Amino acid sequence: MRRKPMKGGEKREAPRQALYSVLIVDDEEIIRHGIASIISDEPDFRLVGAAGDEAAAVKLLESYQPDLLLRDLSLGHRDGMHFLKDIAGRFADTRIITLCDHQLALTGPARA
């Protein structure tokens, strides 16, 4: 996008600082890239990393301590609840949003 030339005396606004840092964790590369693309277009969010497994996620959490973690509930065939409990205890300031594409995960808790 081209910027208009500034007229005499006009000031350009400084770019806004992102309000929230975000880490994405999903074992599907296409999902990671899709979410990363959306996050990168939002001025209030700064993408600090994307991981495909729990070990890589923990390293990024330790390095960046993001404000927000977007993660798939099940990485591969593993249930992610134990991981969520672990990171919620270790990284109390990081808010977690869990993504899920499994119908059973959506309907199972409703039956309980």
CSV table of N, CA and C in Angstrom, one decimal:
chain,number,residue,atom,x,y,z
A,1,MET,N,0.8,-1.2,0.0
A,1,MET,CA,0.0,0.0,0.0
A,1,MET,C,0.9,1.2,0.0
A,2,ARG,N,0.6,2.2,-0.9
A,2,ARG,CA,1.4,3.4,-1.0
A,2,ARG,C,0.9,4.4,0.0
A,3,ARG,N,1.8,5.1,0.6
A,3,ARG,CA,1.4,6.2,1.5
A,3,ARG,C,1.3,7.5,0.7
A,4,LYS,N,0.4,8.4,1.1
A,4,LYS,CA,0.3,9.7,0.5
A,4,LYS,C,1.5,10.5,0.9
A,5,PRO,N,2.0,11.4,0.1
A,5,PRO,CA,3.1,12.2,0.5
A,5,PRO,C,2.5,13.2,1.6
A,6,MET,N,3.4,13.5,2.6
A,6,MET,CA,3.0,14.4,3.6
A,6,MET,C,3.1,15.8,3.2
A,7,LYS,N,2.1,16.6,3.6
A,7,LYS,CA,2.1,18.0,3.4
A,7,LYS,C,2.9,18.7,4.5
A,8,GLY,N,3.4,19.8,4.2
A,8,GLY,CA,4.2,20.5,5.2
A,8,GLY,C,3.5,20.6,6.6
A,9,GLY,N,4.1,20.3,7.6
A,9,GLY,CA,3.6,20.4,9.0
A,9,GLY,C,2.8,19.2,9.4
A,10,GLU,N,2.5,18.3,8.5
A,10,GLU,CA,1.8,17.1,8.9
A,10,GLU,C,2.7,16.1,9.7
A,11,LYS,N,2.1,15.4,10.6
A,11,LYS,CA,2.9,14.4,11.3
A,11,LYS,C,2.3,13.0,11.0
A,12,ARG,N,3.1,12.1,10.9
A,12,ARG,CA,2.6,10.7,10.7
A,12,ARG,C,2.5,10.1,12.1
A,13,GLU,N,1.5,9.3,12.3
A,13,GLU,CA,1.3,8.6,13.5
A,13,GLU,C,2.3,7.5,13.6
A,14,ALA,N,2.9,7.2,14.8
A,14,ALA,CA,3.7,6.1,14.9
A,14,ALA,C,2.9,4.8,14.9
A,15,PRO,N,3.5,3.7,14.4
A,15,PRO,CA,2.7,2.5,14.3
A,15,PRO,C,2.3,2.1,15.8
A,16,ARG,N,1.1,1.6,15.9
A,16,ARG,CA,0.6,1.1,17.2
A,16,ARG,C,1.4,-0.1,17.7
A,17,GLN,N,1.6,-0.1,19.0
A,17,GLN,CA,2.2,-1.3,19.6
A,17,GLN,C,1.1,-2.4,19.8
A,18,ALA,N,1.4,-3.6,19.5
A,18,ALA,CA,0.5,-4.7,19.7
A,18,ALA,C,0.1,-4.8,21.2
A,19,LEU,N,-1.1,-5.0,21.5
A,19,LEU,CA,-1.6,-5.1,22.9
A,19,LEU,C,-1.4,-6.5,23.5
A,20,TYR,N,-1.5,-7.5,22.6
A,20,TYR,CA,-1.4,-8.9,23.1
A,20,TYR,C,-0.4,-9.8,22.3
A,21,SER,N,0.4,-10.6,22.9
A,21,SER,CA,1.3,-11.5,22.3
A,21,SER,C,0.5,-12.9,22.2
A,22,VAL,N,0.7,-13.6,21.1
A,22,VAL,CA,-0.1,-14.8,20.8
A,22,VAL,C,0.9,-15.9,20.4
A,23,LEU,N,0.6,-17.1,21.0
A,23,LEU,CA,1.3,-18.3,20.6
A,23,LEU,C,0.2,-19.3,20.1
A,24,ILE,N,0.5,-19.9,18.9
A,24,ILE,CA,-0.4,-20.9,18.3
A,24,ILE,C,0.2,-22.3,18.4
A,25,VAL,N,-0.6,-23.3,18.9
A,25,VAL,CA,-0.1,-24.6,19.0
A,25,VAL,C,-1.2,-25.5,18.3
A,26,ASP,N,-0.8,-26.1,17.2
A,26,ASP,CA,-1.7,-27.1,16.5
A,26,ASP,C,-0.8,-28.0,15.7
A,27,ASP,N,-1.1,-29.3,15.6
A,27,ASP,CA,-0.3,-30.2,14.9
A,27,ASP,C,-0.6,-30.2,13.4
A,28,GLU,N,-1.6,-29.5,12.9
A,28,GLU,CA,-1.9,-29.3,11.5
A,28,GLU,C,-1.3,-28.1,11.0
A,29,GLU,N,-0.3,-28.2,10.1
A,29,GLU,CA,0.5,-27.1,9.6
A,29,GLU,C,-0.4,-26.1,8.9
A,30,ILE,N,-1.4,-26.5,8.1
A,30,ILE,CA,-2.3,-25.6,7.4
A,30,ILE,C,-3.1,-24.8,8.4
A,31,ILE,N,-3.5,-25.4,9.5
A,31,ILE,CA,-4.3,-24.6,10.5
A,31,ILE,C,-3.4,-23.6,11.2
A,32,ARG,N,-2.1,-24.0,11.5
A,32,ARG,CA,-1.2,-23.0,12.1
A,32,ARG,C,-1.0,-21.8,11.2
A,33,HIS,N,-0.7,-22.1,9.9
A,33,HIS,CA,-0.5,-21.0,9.0
A,33,HIS,C,-1.7,-20.1,8.8
A,34,GLY,N,-2.9,-20.8,8.8
A,34,GLY,CA,-4.1,-20.0,8.6
A,34,GLY,C,-4.4,-19.0,9.8
A,35,ILE,N,-4.3,-19.6,11.0
A,35,ILE,CA,-4.5,-18.7,12.2
A,35,ILE,C,-3.4,-17.7,12.2
A,36,ALA,N,-2.1,-18.0,11.9
A,36,ALA,CA,-1.0,-17.1,12.0
A,36,ALA,C,-1.3,-15.9,11.0
A,37,SER,N,-1.8,-16.2,9.8
A,37,SER,CA,-2.1,-15.2,8.8
A,37,SER,C,-3.2,-14.2,9.4
A,38,ILE,N,-4.2,-14.8,10.0
A,38,ILE,CA,-5.3,-13.9,10.6
A,38,ILE,C,-4.7,-13.0,11.7
A,39,ILE,N,-4.0,-13.7,12.6
A,39,ILE,CA,-3.4,-12.9,13.7
A,39,ILE,C,-2.4,-11.8,13.2
A,40,SER,N,-1.6,-12.1,12.2
A,40,SER,CA,-0.6,-11.2,11.7
A,40,SER,C,-1.3,-9.9,11.1
A,41,ASP,N,-2.5,-10.1,10.7
A,41,ASP,CA,-3.2,-8.9,10.1
A,41,ASP,C,-3.9,-8.0,11.1
A,42,GLU,N,-3.9,-8.4,12.4
A,42,GLU,CA,-4.6,-7.7,13.4
A,42,GLU,C,-3.6,-6.8,14.2
A,43,PRO,N,-3.7,-5.5,14.2
A,43,PRO,CA,-2.7,-4.6,14.8
A,43,PRO,C,-2.6,-4.8,16.3
A,44,ASP,N,-3.7,-5.3,17.0
A,44,ASP,CA,-3.6,-5.5,18.4
A,44,ASP,C,-2.9,-6.7,18.9
A,45,PHE,N,-2.6,-7.6,17.9
A,45,PHE,CA,-2.0,-8.9,18.3
A,45,PHE,C,-0.6,-9.0,17.6
A,46,ARG,N,0.3,-9.6,18.4
A,46,ARG,CA,1.7,-9.9,17.8
A,46,ARG,C,1.9,-11.4,18.0
A,47,LEU,N,2.1,-12.0,16.9
A,47,LEU,CA,2.4,-13.5,16.9
A,47,LEU,C,3.9,-13.7,17.3
A,48,VAL,N,4.0,-14.5,18.4
A,48,VAL,CA,5.4,-14.7,18.9
A,48,VAL,C,5.9,-16.1,18.5
A,49,GLY,N,5.0,-17.0,18.0
A,49,GLY,CA,5.4,-18.3,17.6
A,49,GLY,C,4.3,-19.2,17.3
A,50,ALA,N,4.6,-20.3,16.6
A,50,ALA,CA,3.7,-21.4,16.3
A,50,ALA,C,4.4,-22.7,16.5
A,51,ALA,N,3.8,-23.6,17.2
A,51,ALA,CA,4.4,-24.9,17.5
A,51,ALA,C,3.4,-26.0,17.0
A,52,GLY,N,4.0,-27.1,16.7
A,52,GLY,CA,3.3,-28.3,16.2
A,52,GLY,C,3.1,-29.4,17.2
A,53,ASP,N,3.8,-29.2,18.4
A,53,ASP,CA,3.7,-30.2,19.4
A,53,ASP,C,3.9,-29.6,20.8
A,54,GLU,N,3.6,-30.4,21.8
A,54,GLU,CA,3.7,-29.8,23.2
A,54,GLU,C,5.1,-29.4,23.6
A,55,ALA,N,6.1,-30.2,23.3
A,55,ALA,CA,7.5,-29.8,23.7
A,55,ALA,C,7.9,-28.5,23.1
A,56,ALA,N,7.6,-28.3,21.8
A,56,ALA,CA,7.9,-27.0,21.2
A,56,ALA,C,7.1,-25.9,21.8
A,57,ALA,N,5.9,-26.1,22.2
A,57,ALA,CA,5.0,-25.1,22.8
A,57,ALA,C,5.6,-24.7,24.1
A,58,VAL,N,6.0,-25.6,24.9
A,58,VAL,CA,6.6,-25.3,26.2
A,58,VAL,C,7.8,-24.4,26.1
A,59,LYS,N,8.7,-24.7,25.1
A,59,LYS,CA,9.9,-23.9,24.9
A,59,LYS,C,9.5,-22.5,24.5
A,60,LEU,N,8.5,-22.3,23.7
A,60,LEU,CA,8.1,-21.0,23.3
A,60,LEU,C,7.4,-20.3,24.4
A,61,LEU,N,6.6,-21.0,25.2
A,61,LEU,CA,6.0,-20.4,26.4
A,61,LEU,C,7.0,-19.9,27.4
A,62,GLU,N,8.0,-20.7,27.6
A,62,GLU,CA,9.1,-20.2,28.5
A,62,GLU,C,9.9,-19.0,27.9
A,63,SER,N,10.1,-19.0,26.6
A,63,SER,CA,10.8,-17.9,26.0
A,63,SER,C,10.0,-16.6,26.0
A,64,TYR,N,8.8,-16.7,25.6
A,64,TYR,CA,8.0,-15.5,25.3
A,64,TYR,C,6.9,-15.1,26.3
A,65,GLN,N,6.5,-16.1,27.1
A,65,GLN,CA,5.4,-15.9,28.1
A,65,GLN,C,4.3,-15.1,27.5
A,66,PRO,N,3.7,-15.6,26.4
A,66,PRO,CA,2.6,-14.8,25.7
A,66,PRO,C,1.4,-14.5,26.5
A,67,ASP,N,0.7,-13.5,26.1
A,67,ASP,CA,-0.6,-13.2,26.8
A,67,ASP,C,-1.7,-14.2,26.5
A,68,LEU,N,-1.6,-14.8,25.3
A,68,LEU,CA,-2.7,-15.7,24.8
A,68,LEU,C,-2.1,-16.9,24.1
A,69,LEU,N,-2.6,-18.0,24.4
A,69,LEU,CA,-2.3,-19.3,23.8
A,69,LEU,C,-3.5,-19.9,23.1
A,70,LEU,N,-3.4,-20.0,21.8
A,70,LEU,CA,-4.4,-20.7,21.0
A,70,LEU,C,-3.9,-22.1,20.7
A,71,ARG,N,-4.7,-23.1,21.2
A,71,ARG,CA,-4.1,-24.5,21.0
A,71,ARG,C,-5.3,-25.4,20.6
A,72,ASP,N,-4.9,-26.4,19.9
A,72,ASP,CA,-5.8,-27.5,19.5
A,72,ASP,C,-5.9,-28.4,20.8
A,73,LEU,N,-7.1,-28.9,21.1
A,73,LEU,CA,-7.3,-29.7,22.3
A,73,LEU,C,-6.5,-31.0,22.2
A,74,SER,N,-6.5,-31.6,21.0
A,74,SER,CA,-5.8,-32.9,20.8
A,74,SER,C,-4.7,-32.7,19.8
A,75,LEU,N,-3.5,-32.8,20.2
A,75,LEU,CA,-2.4,-32.8,19.2
A,75,LEU,C,-2.1,-34.2,18.8
A,76,GLY,N,-2.3,-34.5,17.6
A,76,GLY,CA,-2.2,-35.9,17.1
A,76,GLY,C,-3.4,-36.7,17.7
A,77,HIS,N,-3.1,-37.7,18.4
A,77,HIS,CA,-4.1,-38.5,19.0
A,77,HIS,C,-4.2,-38.4,20.5
A,78,ARG,N,-3.5,-37.4,21.1
A,78,ARG,CA,-3.4,-37.3,22.5
A,78,ARG,C,-4.5,-36.3,23.0
A,79,ASP,N,-5.0,-36.6,24.2
A,79,ASP,CA,-5.9,-35.7,24.9
A,79,ASP,C,-5.1,-34.6,25.5
A,80,GLY,N,-5.5,-33.4,25.2
A,80,GLY,CA,-4.7,-32.3,25.7
A,80,GLY,C,-5.1,-31.7,27.0
A,81,MET,N,-6.0,-32.3,27.8
A,81,MET,CA,-6.4,-31.8,29.1
A,81,MET,C,-5.2,-31.8,30.1
A,82,HIS,N,-4.4,-32.8,30.1
A,82,HIS,CA,-3.3,-32.8,31.0
A,82,HIS,C,-2.3,-31.7,30.7
A,83,PHE,N,-2.1,-31.5,29.5
A,83,PHE,CA,-1.2,-30.4,29.0
A,83,PHE,C,-1.8,-29.0,29.4
A,84,LEU,N,-3.1,-28.9,29.3
A,84,LEU,CA,-3.7,-27.6,29.6
A,84,LEU,C,-3.6,-27.3,31.1
A,85,LYS,N,-3.8,-28.4,31.9
A,85,LYS,CA,-3.6,-28.2,33.4
A,85,LYS,C,-2.2,-27.8,33.8
A,86,ASP,N,-1.2,-28.5,33.1
A,86,ASP,CA,0.2,-28.2,33.4
A,86,ASP,C,0.5,-26.7,33.1
A,87,ILE,N,0.2,-26.3,31.9
A,87,ILE,CA,0.6,-24.9,31.5
A,87,ILE,C,-0.2,-23.9,32.2
A,88,ALA,N,-1.5,-24.2,32.6
A,88,ALA,CA,-2.3,-23.2,33.3
A,88,ALA,C,-1.6,-23.0,34.7
A,89,GLY,N,-1.0,-24.0,35.3
A,89,GLY,CA,-0.3,-23.8,36.5
A,89,GLY,C,1.0,-23.2,36.4
A,90,ARG,N,1.7,-23.5,35.4
A,90,ARG,CA,3.1,-22.9,35.2
A,90,ARG,C,3.1,-21.5,34.6
A,91,PHE,N,2.1,-21.2,33.8
A,91,PHE,CA,2.1,-19.9,33.1
A,91,PHE,C,0.7,-19.2,33.4
A,92,ALA,N,0.5,-18.9,34.6
A,92,ALA,CA,-0.7,-18.4,35.1
A,92,ALA,C,-1.2,-17.1,34.4
A,93,ASP,N,-0.3,-16.3,33.9
A,93,ASP,CA,-0.7,-15.0,33.2
A,93,ASP,C,-1.0,-15.2,31.8
A,94,THR,N,-0.8,-16.4,31.2
A,94,THR,CA,-1.2,-16.7,29.8
A,94,THR,C,-2.6,-17.2,29.8
A,95,ARG,N,-3.5,-16.6,29.0
A,95,ARG,CA,-4.8,-17.0,28.8
A,95,ARG,C,-4.8,-18.0,27.7
A,96,ILE,N,-5.7,-19.0,27.9
A,96,ILE,CA,-5.7,-20.1,26.9
A,96,ILE,C,-7.1,-20.2,26.2
A,97,ILE,N,-7.0,-20.3,24.9
A,97,ILE,CA,-8.2,-20.6,24.1
A,97,ILE,C,-8.0,-21.9,23.4
A,98,THR,N,-8.9,-22.8,23.7
A,98,THR,CA,-8.7,-24.2,23.1
A,98,THR,C,-9.6,-24.3,21.9
A,99,LEU,N,-9.0,-24.8,20.8
A,99,LEU,CA,-9.7,-25.1,19.6
A,99,LEU,C,-9.9,-26.6,19.4
A,100,CYS,N,-11.0,-26.9,18.8
A,100,CYS,CA,-11.3,-28.4,18.7
A,100,CYS,C,-12.2,-28.6,17.5
A,101,ASP,N,-11.8,-29.6,16.7
A,101,ASP,CA,-12.6,-29.9,15.5
A,101,ASP,C,-13.2,-31.3,15.6
A,102,HIS,N,-13.3,-31.9,16.8
A,102,HIS,CA,-13.9,-33.2,17.0
A,102,HIS,C,-15.3,-33.1,17.5
A,103,GLN,N,-16.3,-33.7,16.9
A,103,GLN,CA,-17.7,-33.6,17.3
A,103,GLN,C,-17.8,-34.2,18.7
A,104,LEU,N,-17.2,-35.3,19.0
A,104,LEU,CA,-17.3,-35.9,20.3
A,104,LEU,C,-16.9,-35.0,21.4
A,105,ALA,N,-15.9,-34.2,21.2
A,105,ALA,CA,-15.4,-33.3,22.2
A,105,ALA,C,-16.4,-32.2,22.5
A,106,LEU,N,-17.2,-31.9,21.4
A,106,LEU,CA,-18.2,-30.8,21.6
A,106,LEU,C,-19.5,-31.3,22.2
A,107,THR,N,-19.9,-32.6,22.0
A,107,THR,CA,-21.1,-33.1,22.5
A,107,THR,C,-20.9,-33.9,23.8
A,108,GLY,N,-19.7,-34.5,24.0
A,108,GLY,CA,-19.5,-35.3,25.2
A,108,GLY,C,-19.7,-34.6,26.5
A,109,PRO,N,-19.2,-33.4,26.7
A,109,PRO,CA,-19.4,-32.7,27.9
A,109,PRO,C,-20.8,-32.3,28.2
A,110,ALA,N,-21.6,-32.1,27.1
A,110,ALA,CA,-23.0,-31.8,27.2
A,110,ALA,C,-23.8,-32.9,27.8
A,111,ARG,N,-23.4,-34.2,27.5
A,111,ARG,CA,-24.0,-35.4,28.0
A,111,ARG,C,-23.7,-35.6,29.5
A,112,ALA,N,-22.6,-35.1,29.9
A,112,ALA,CA,-22.1,-35.4,31.3
A,112,ALA,C,-22.9,-34.8,32.4
